[in-house]
XYZ file of C-alpha atoms in Angstrom:
555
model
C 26.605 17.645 -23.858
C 24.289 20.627 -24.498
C 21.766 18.106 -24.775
C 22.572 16.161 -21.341
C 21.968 19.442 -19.832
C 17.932 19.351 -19.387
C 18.137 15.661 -18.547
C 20.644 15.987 -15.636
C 18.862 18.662 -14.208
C 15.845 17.023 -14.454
C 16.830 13.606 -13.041
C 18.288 15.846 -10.207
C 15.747 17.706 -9.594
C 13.509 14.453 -8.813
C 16.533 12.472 -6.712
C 16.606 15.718 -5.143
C 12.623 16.178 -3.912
C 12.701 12.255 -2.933
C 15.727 12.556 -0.780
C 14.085 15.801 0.747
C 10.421 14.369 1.348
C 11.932 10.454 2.422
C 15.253 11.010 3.596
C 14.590 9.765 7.028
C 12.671 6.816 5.788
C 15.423 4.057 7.452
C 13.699 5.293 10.678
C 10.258 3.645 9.717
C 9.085 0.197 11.593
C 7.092 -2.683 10.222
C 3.168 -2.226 10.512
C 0.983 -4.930 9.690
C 0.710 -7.071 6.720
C 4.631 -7.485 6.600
C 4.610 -9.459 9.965
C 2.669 -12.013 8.490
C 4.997 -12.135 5.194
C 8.243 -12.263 6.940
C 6.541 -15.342 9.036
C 5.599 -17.227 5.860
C 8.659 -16.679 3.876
C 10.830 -17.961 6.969
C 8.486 -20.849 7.464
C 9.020 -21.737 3.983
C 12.440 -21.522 3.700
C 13.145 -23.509 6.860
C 10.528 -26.023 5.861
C 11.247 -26.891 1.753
C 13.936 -24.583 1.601
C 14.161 -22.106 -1.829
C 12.928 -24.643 -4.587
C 11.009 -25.925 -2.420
C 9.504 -22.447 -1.442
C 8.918 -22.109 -4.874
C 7.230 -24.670 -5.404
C 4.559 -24.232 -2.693
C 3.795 -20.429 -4.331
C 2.846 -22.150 -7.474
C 1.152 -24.652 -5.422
C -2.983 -24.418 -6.906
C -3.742 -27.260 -5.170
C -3.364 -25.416 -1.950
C -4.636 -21.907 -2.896
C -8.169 -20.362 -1.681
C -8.049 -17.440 -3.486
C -8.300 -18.376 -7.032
C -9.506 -14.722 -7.803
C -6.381 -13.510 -7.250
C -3.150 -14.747 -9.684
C 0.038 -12.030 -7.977
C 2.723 -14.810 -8.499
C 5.434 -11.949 -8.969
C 4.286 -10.535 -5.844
C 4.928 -13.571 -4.138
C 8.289 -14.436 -5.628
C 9.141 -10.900 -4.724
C 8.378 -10.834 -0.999
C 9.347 -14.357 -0.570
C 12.862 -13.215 -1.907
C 12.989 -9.160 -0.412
C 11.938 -10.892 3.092
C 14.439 -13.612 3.396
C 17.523 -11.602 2.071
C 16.558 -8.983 4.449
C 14.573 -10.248 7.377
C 14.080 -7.469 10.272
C 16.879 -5.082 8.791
C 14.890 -1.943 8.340
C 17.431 0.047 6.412
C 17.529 -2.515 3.000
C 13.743 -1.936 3.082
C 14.197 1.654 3.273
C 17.130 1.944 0.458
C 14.945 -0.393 -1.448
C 12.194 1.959 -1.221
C 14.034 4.519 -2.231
C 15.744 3.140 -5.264
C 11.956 1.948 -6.110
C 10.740 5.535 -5.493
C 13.388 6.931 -7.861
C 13.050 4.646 -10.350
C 9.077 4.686 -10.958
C 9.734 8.957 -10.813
C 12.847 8.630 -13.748
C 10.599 6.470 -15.263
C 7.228 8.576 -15.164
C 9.848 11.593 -16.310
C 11.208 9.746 -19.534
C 7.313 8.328 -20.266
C 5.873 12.217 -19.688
C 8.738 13.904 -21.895
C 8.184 11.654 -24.856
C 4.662 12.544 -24.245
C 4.628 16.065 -24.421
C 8.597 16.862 -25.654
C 9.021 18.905 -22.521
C 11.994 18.154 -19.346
C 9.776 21.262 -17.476
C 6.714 19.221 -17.490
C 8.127 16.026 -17.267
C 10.142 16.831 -14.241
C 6.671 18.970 -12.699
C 4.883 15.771 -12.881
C 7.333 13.336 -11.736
C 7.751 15.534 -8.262
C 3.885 16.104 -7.702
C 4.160 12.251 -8.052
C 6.706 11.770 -5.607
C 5.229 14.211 -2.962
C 1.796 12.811 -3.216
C -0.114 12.369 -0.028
C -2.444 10.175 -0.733
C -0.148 7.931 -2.571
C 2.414 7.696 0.732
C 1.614 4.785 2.586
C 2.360 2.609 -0.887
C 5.937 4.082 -0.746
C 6.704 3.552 2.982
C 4.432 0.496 4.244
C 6.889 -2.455 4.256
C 4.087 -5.304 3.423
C 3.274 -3.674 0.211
C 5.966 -1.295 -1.354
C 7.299 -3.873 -3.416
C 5.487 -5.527 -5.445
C 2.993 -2.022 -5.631
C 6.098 -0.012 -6.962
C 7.233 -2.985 -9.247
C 3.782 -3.044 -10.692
C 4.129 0.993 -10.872
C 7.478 0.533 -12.456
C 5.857 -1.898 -15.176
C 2.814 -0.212 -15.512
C 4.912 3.371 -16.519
C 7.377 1.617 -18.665
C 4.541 -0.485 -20.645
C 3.167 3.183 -21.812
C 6.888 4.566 -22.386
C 7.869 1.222 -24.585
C 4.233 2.163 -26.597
C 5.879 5.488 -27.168
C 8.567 4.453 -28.236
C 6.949 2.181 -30.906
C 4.679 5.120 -32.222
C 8.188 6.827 -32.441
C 10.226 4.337 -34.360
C 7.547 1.381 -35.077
C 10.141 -1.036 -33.965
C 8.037 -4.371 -33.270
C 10.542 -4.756 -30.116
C 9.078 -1.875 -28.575
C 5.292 -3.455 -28.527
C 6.979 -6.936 -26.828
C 8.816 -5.021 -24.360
C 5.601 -3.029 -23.302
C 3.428 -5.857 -23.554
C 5.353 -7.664 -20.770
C 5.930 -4.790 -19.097
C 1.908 -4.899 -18.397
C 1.988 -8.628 -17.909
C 4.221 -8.159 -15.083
C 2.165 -5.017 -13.545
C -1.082 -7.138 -13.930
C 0.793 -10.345 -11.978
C 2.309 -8.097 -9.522
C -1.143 -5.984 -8.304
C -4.449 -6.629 -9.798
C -5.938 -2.524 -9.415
C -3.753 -2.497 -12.663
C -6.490 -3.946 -14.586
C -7.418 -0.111 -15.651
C -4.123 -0.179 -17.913
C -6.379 -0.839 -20.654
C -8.086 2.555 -20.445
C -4.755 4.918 -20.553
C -3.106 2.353 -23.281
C -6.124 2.532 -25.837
C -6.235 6.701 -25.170
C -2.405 7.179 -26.301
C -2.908 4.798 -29.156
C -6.078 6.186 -30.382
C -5.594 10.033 -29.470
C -1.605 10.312 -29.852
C -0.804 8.087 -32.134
C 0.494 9.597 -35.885
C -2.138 10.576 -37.944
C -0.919 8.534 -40.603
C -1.739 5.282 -38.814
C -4.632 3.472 -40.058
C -8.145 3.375 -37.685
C -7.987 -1.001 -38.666
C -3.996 -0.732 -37.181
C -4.847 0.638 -33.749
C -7.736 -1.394 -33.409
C -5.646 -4.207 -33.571
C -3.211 -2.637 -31.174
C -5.784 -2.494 -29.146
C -6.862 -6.186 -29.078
C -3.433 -7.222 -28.333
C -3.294 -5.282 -25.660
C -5.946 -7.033 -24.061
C -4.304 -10.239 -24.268
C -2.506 -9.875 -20.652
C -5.898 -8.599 -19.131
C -6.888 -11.930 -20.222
C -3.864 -13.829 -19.346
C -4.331 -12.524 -15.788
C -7.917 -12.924 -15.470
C -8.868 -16.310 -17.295
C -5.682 -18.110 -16.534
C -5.511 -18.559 -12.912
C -9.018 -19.874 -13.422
C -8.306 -22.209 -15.713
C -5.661 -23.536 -13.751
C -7.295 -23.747 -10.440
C -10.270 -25.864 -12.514
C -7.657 -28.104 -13.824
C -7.013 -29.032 -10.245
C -10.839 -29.465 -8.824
C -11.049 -26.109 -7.389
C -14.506 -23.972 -8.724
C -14.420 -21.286 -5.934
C -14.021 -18.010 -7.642
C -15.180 -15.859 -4.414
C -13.064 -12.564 -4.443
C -11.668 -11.075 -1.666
C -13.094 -8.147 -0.888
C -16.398 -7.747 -0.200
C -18.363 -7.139 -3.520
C -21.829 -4.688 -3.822
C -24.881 -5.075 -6.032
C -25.767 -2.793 -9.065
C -26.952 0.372 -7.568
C -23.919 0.582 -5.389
C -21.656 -0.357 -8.561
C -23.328 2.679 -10.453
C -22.894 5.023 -6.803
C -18.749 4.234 -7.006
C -18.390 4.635 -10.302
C -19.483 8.501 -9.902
C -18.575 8.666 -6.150
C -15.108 7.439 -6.120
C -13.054 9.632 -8.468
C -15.139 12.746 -7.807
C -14.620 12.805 -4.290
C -10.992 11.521 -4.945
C -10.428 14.424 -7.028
C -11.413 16.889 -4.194
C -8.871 14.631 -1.716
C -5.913 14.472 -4.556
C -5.760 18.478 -4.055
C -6.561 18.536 -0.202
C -5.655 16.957 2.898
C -8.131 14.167 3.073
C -7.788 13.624 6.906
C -8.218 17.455 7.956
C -11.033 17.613 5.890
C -12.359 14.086 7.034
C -11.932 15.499 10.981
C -13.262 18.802 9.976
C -16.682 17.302 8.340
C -16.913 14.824 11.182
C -16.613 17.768 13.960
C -19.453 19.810 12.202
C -21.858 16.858 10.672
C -22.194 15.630 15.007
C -23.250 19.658 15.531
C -25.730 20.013 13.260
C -27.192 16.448 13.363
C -26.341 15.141 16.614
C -29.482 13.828 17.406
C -30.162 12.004 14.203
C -28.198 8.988 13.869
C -24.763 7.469 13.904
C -21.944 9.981 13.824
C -20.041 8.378 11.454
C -22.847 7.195 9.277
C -23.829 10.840 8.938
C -20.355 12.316 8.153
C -20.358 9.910 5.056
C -23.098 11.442 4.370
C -22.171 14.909 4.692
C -18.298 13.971 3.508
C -19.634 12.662 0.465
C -21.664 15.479 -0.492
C -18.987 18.152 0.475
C -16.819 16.629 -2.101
C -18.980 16.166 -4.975
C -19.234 19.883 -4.373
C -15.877 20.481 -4.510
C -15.116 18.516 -7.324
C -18.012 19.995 -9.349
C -16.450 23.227 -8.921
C -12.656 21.840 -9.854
C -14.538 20.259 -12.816
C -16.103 23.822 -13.644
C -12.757 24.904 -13.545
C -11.009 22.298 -15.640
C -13.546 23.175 -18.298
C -13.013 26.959 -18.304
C -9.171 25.817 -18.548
C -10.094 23.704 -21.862
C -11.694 26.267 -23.381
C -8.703 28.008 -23.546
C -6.382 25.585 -24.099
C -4.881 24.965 -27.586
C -5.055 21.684 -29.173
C -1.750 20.051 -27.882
C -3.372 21.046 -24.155
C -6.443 20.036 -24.694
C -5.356 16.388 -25.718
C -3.196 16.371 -22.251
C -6.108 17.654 -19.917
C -8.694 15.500 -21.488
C -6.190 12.197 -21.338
C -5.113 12.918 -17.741
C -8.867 13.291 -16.541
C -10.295 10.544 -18.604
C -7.603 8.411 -16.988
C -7.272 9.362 -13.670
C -11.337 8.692 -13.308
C -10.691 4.995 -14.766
C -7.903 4.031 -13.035
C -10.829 3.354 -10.198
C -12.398 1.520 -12.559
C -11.055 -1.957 -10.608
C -12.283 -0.685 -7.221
C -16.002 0.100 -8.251
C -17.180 -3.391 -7.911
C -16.281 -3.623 -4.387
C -17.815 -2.280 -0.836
C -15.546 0.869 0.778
C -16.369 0.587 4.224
C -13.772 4.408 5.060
C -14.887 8.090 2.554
C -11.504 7.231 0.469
C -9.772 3.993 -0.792
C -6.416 2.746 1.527
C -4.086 5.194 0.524
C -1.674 2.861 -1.195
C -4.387 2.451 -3.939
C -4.265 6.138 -4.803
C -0.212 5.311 -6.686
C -1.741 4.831 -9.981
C -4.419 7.926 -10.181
C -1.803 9.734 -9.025
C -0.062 9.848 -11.956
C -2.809 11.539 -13.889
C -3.657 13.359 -10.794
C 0.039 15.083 -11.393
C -0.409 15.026 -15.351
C -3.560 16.861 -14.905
C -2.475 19.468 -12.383
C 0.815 20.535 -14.463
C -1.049 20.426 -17.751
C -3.666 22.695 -16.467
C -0.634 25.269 -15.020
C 1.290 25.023 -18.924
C -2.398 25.894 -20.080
C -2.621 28.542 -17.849
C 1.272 29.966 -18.970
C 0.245 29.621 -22.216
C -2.762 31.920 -21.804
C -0.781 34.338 -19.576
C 2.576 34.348 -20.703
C 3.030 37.443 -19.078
C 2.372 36.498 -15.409
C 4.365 32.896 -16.323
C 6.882 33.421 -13.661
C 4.290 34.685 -11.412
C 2.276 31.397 -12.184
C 5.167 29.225 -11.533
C 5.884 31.136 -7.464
C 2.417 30.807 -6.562
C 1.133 27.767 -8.293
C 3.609 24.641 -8.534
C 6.428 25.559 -5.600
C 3.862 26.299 -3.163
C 1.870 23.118 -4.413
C 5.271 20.827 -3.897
C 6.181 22.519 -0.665
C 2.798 21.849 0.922
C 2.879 18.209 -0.742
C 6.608 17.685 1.228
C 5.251 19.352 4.076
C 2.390 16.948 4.232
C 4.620 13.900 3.628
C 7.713 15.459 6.441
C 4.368 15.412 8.637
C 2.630 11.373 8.027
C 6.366 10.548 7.799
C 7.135 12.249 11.251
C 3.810 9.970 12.372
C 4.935 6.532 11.198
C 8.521 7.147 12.990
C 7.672 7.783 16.237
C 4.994 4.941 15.958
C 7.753 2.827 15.010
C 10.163 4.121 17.500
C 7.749 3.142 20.136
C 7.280 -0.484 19.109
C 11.007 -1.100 18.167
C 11.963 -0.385 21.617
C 9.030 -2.216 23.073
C 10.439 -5.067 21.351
C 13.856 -4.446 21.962
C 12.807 -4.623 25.694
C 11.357 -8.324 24.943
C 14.501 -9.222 22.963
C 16.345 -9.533 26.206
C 14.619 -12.377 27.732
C 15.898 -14.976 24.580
C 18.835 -16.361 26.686
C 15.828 -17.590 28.936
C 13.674 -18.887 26.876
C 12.484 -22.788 26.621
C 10.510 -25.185 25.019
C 7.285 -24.333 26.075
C 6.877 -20.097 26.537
C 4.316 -17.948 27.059
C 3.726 -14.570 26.642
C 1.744 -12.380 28.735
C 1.241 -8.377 27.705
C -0.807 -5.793 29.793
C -1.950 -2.544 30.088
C -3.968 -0.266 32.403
C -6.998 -0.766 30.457
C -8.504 -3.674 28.759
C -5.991 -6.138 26.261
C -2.692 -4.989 24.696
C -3.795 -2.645 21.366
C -0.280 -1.063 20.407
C 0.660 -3.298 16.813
C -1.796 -3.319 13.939
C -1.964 -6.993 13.706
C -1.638 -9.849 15.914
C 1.051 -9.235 18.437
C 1.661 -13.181 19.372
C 2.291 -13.527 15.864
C 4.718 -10.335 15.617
C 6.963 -11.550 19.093
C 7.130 -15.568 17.415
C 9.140 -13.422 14.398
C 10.527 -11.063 16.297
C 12.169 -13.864 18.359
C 12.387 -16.702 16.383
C 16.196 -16.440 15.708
C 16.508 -17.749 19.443
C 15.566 -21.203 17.932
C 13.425 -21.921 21.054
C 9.901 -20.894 19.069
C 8.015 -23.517 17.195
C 8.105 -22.568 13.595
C 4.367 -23.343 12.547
C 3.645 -20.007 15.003
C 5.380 -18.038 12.657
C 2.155 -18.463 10.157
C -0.516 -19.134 12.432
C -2.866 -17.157 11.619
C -5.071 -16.995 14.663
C -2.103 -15.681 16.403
C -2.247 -12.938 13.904
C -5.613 -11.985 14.981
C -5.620 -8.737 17.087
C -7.829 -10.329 19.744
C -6.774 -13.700 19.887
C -5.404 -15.329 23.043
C -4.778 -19.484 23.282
C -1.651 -21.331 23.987
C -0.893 -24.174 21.152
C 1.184 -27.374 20.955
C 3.762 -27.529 17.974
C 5.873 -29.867 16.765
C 8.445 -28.701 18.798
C 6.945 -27.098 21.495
C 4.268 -25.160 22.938
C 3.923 -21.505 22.470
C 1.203 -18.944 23.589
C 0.149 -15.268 24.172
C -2.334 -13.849 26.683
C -3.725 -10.477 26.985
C -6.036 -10.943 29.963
C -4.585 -12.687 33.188
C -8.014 -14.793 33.732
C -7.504 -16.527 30.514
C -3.717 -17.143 31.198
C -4.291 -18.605 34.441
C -6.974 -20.724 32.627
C -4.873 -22.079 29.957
C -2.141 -22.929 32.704
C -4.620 -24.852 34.691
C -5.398 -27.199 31.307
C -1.403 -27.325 30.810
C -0.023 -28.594 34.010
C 2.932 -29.876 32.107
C 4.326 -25.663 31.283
C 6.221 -24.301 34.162
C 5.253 -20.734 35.888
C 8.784 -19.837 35.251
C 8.338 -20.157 31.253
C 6.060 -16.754 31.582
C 6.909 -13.817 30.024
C 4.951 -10.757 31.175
C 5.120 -7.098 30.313
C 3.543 -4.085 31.555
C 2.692 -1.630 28.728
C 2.487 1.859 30.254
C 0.917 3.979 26.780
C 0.735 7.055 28.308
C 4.376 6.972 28.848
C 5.038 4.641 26.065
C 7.223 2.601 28.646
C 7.600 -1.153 28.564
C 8.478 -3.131 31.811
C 9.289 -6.840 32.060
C 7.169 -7.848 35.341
C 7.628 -11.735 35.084
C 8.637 -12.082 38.703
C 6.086 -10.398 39.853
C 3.167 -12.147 37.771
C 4.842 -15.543 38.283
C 4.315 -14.858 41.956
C 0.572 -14.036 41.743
C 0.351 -17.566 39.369
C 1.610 -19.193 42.538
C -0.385 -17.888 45.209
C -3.376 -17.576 43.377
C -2.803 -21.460 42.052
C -1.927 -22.321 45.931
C -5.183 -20.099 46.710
C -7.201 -22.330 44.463
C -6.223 -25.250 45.788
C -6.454 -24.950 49.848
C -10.217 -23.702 48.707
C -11.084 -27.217 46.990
C-alpha cells in the first residue's frame, strides 16, 4: 500500500488539474470541420449503411488525396459521429476521458523515464494546461483521432521502456503498433522517429550492444514506411499517380527558413501567450512602420524577429542550466530540447500562411515543451537545494495557475461563441413541423452576407435539421454548401434545397425555379450586436410577392 501512495496522489493530482482547467467543457459547440464530418458519416450510413460505410473509407478508387493514408481517423469519426450525432456532452466526456488518459499515460511513460511521481506528475499537468495545445483537446472535428494518435504515440515510448526494463520481445510489438496506429491516425507523427532513436541510443543500458540498437532502430522505421509507401502503392495499384499533398508545399530556402524559424519562435510562444504578444507586436510594428507596407506583412516581420530574440535568450538560459546540471539532468534537458525542435520536423516542408502553426499541432511538442520546463526546475533544486521550496512557490504553481488561467479564459471564449450559435439554431429548429420538399433558406444581417459559423452555414442548417426527414441527404456532403460564401439552390434526389445570403440572388434563383413556392422560405434576421436571431419569413415572403408582382406589371 505504501507503494500505491505516490501513484494515487499522482493520478489525482492530474484528474484533479483536468477537471479544474475543462470542467465546463459540455458547454462547448461544434466549430468547423466537424459539420462536415457529422454530414458524411450520416450520408454514409443512410446510404450503404455500416459495412457498407466501411467499405467506401477503404474505397482507393474514389480517394484524391493519396498523400494522406488516416484510415483510423476515419473509422473513428465515422463511428464517434454516428453514436453521438449533435449530443454535445458524449463529445465532451469523451474528451475528457481522452484528456486523462494521454496525461496517466505521459505520467507512467515520464516516471519510468526518470524514476520520479514529482516529475512525472509536473509534466503531465504542464501538459494538460497547455495553451497552445487547447484547441486539439476541445475542437470537436479533431480531438479524436489527434488524442488517439497522442495516446499511441506516448504509449509506443512507454512499451520501449518497458522493453529496455525487462527485454520482453512483447514489449517491442506492443510499441511498434502503438506507432502504427499514431502514424494512421495523424500524419505530424512522422517525427516519432526522432524521440524513439534518442531513448534507445541515449537511455538505453549500457550493456546493450551499438549493432543491437541500430537494429532497433531500423525496425522502428518500418511503420514510417508502412504509412508513407503503402497508401502509394495502393492507390497505383488502382490507376491513380497523383501524389499532390495537401497543404501547400515551399521550395528550399523556405524549407531551410522553417526548420530554424518554427521551433525557435515556438519556444518563445510555448512559455508566453502567443496572441497577446501577436496583438502587442502588431499594435507597435503599424507605429513605427506605418508608412512602409502591409501591416500584417510587417508584423511577421517584426513577430518573427522578436521571437528569435526571445528564444536566443531562453536558449542562453537553457545552456547556463546544463552547465550545471549533473549527468542524469543533462540527458533529460538535452532529450526534451532535441525533441521538442523535431517534432516540427513534419511541418517544415509546408507554407504557414499565420506567425505559429494551428494550435492543435502544438499536442506533440508539448510534451517536451513540459519535459523541458520541469527538468530545467529539478536542475535548478538540485543546484539550490536550499531555496527548493522557494523554487517550487514561485516557479511551477505560478506556471500551472497562469496555464489554467489561460485555458478558464480561451475556454470562457469558445462557450459563449457556442452559446450564441446553439441558440441561433435552436431558433431555426422550430420551423421543422413546416418544412417541405423543396426549402430554402434565407439568413441576413445589417451588413453584407451572414459571417457567424466558421464554415458553410447551408451546410451546418441541412445537419442541423436533417432529422426532420424533409432535407435531401446529398446536401449533407455538398461541399459547395460548405463554402462560407456560397449561395445556389440545388435539385436532389428528393428534393430541392438552398441557402441565400443576399436577397438579389434569392429572388434570382426563385425566378429560374418557378416550380418552389414563396411559402417554402425560411428567413432570419441576424442582429450581431445583440446576438439576437428573428424568424422574419412573413415578412420577406411578402416583399417576394410584391416585388415579383412589381416585376411583372413593369414587363
Amino acid at each position: 500500500m505504501p507503494k500505491l501512495r505516490p501513484h494515487i496522489l499522482s493520478l489525482s493530482i492530474i484528474i484533479l488539474t483536468a477537471l479544474l482547467s475543462f470542467w465546463n467543457i459540455n458547454q462547448i459547440f461544434f466549430q468547423q470541420d466537424e459539420w462536415l464530418g457529422l454530414g458524411g458519416a450520416i450520408y454514409r450510413q443512410e446510404t450503404f449503411g455500416t459495412l457498407g460505410s466501411i467499405t467506401q473509407i477503404f474505397n482507393f478508387q474514389t480517394q484524391n488525396e493519396s498523400i494522406r493514408f488516416l484510415p483510423v481517423t476515419s473509422l473513428l469519426n465515422f463511428f464517434v459521429y454516428n453514436k453521438f450525432g449533435l449530443n454535445i456532452k458524449a463529445y465532451s466526456i469523451l474528451a475528457l476521458v481522452l484528456i486523462i488518459s494521454c496525461a496517466i499515460a505521459l505520467n507512467i511513460t515520464v516516471q519510468k523515464l526518470t524514476n520520479s511521481y514529482l516529475l512525472s506528475t509536473l509534466v503531465s499537468t504542464l501538459w494538460i494546461t497547455n495553451n497552445l495545445a487547447y484547441q486539439a483537446f476541445t475542437w470537436i472535428g479533431t480531438l479524436v483521432p489527434t488524442l488517439i494518435s497522442t495516446l499511441s504515440f506516448i504509449l509506443g515510448l512507454y512499451f520501449l521502456l518497458l522493453y529496455n526494463e525487462k527485454r520482453k520481445t512483447l514489449y517491442i510489438i506492443l510499441s511498434f503498433l502503438s506507432v502504427l496506429i499514431s502514424l494512421l491516425s495523424k500524419e505530424y507523427s512522422y517525427f516519432y522517429i526522432f524521440p524513439y532513436i534518442a531513448i534507445i541510443m541515449f537511455f538505453f543500458r549500457d550493456r546493450m550492444a551499438i549493432q543491437s540498437k541500430l537494429r532497433l532502430i531500423l525496425l522502428f522505421l518500418i511503420p514510417l514506411l508502412i504509412s508513407v509507401f503503402l497508401p502509394r502503392a495502393i492507390y497505383l495499384l488502382h490507376g491513380q499517380t497523383n501524389f499532390a499533398p495537401s497543404m501547400n508545399s515551399v521550395g528550399t530556402a523556405d524549407i531551410i527558413y522553417n526548420i530554424f524559424l518554427l521551433p525557435a519562435k515556438s519556444l518563445f510562444h510555448i512559455f508566453f501567450s502567443s496572441s497577446l504578444i501577436n496583438q502587442y507586436v502588431y499594435s507597435i510594428s503599424r507605429i513605427i512602420f506605418q508608412n512602409y507596407t502591409d501591416g500584417f506583412i510587417i508584423s511577421r516581420i517584426v513577430g518573427d524577429a522578436f521571437s528569435l530574440l526571445i528564444a536566443f535568450y531562453i536558449l542562453l538560459f537553457i545552456a547556463l542550466v546544463l552547465a550545471m546540471s549533473n549527468k542524469e539532468n543533462k540527458a533529460l534537458i538535452i532529450f526534451s530540447l532535441f525533441s521538442f525542435f523535431t517534432s516540427f520536423a513534419p511541418f517544415v516542408v509546408f507554407m504557414h500562411v499565420g506567425p505559429n502553426l494551428e494550435p492543435r499541432f502544438y499536442i506533440l511538442p508539448a510534451i517536451f515543451s513540459s519535459l523541458l520546463t520541469v527538468s530545467i526546475i529539478r536542475s535548478l533544486f538540485n543546484r539550490f537545494r536550499v531555496f527548493s521550496k522557494v523554487l517550487v512557490v514561485f516557479t511551477f504553481i505560478p506556471l500551472l495557475l497562469f496555464n489554467i488561467h489561460g485555458v478558464r479564459q480561451m475556454l470562457t471564449i469558445d462557450i459563449r461563441v457556442g452559446k450564441h450559435r446553439r441558440e441561433m439554431l435552436n431558433t431555426v429548429s422550430e420551423v421543422k413541423p413546416y418544412l417541405a420538399k423543396d426549402n430554402i433558406f434565407y439568413f441576413f444581417t445589417a451588413h453584407t452576407g451572414f459571417w457567424e459559423f466558421q464554415s458553410g452555414f447551408g451546410q451546418t442548417l441541412a445537419v442541423w435539421l436533417y432529422d426532420s426527414g424533409k432535407v435531401p441527404k446529398e446536401a449533407l456532403i455538398d461541399r459547395d454548401f460548405w463554402d462560407l460564401s456560397y449561395e445556389g439552390l440545388k435539385q436532389y434526389s428528393t428534393g430541392k434545397y438552398g441557402y441565400f445570403m443576399t436577397y438579389n440572388k434569392l429572388r434570382q434563383a426563385l425566378k429560374e425555379n418557378p416550380d418552389v413556392s414563396f411559402d417554402h422560405v425560411h428567413a432570419y434576421y441576424w442582429d450581431y450586436q445583440k446576438y439576437t436571431v428573428k424568424n422574419v419569413s412573413e415578412e420577406i415572403r411578402e416583399k417576394l410577392k410584391k416585388d415579383a408582382s412589381n416585376e411583372k406589371i413593369s414587363q
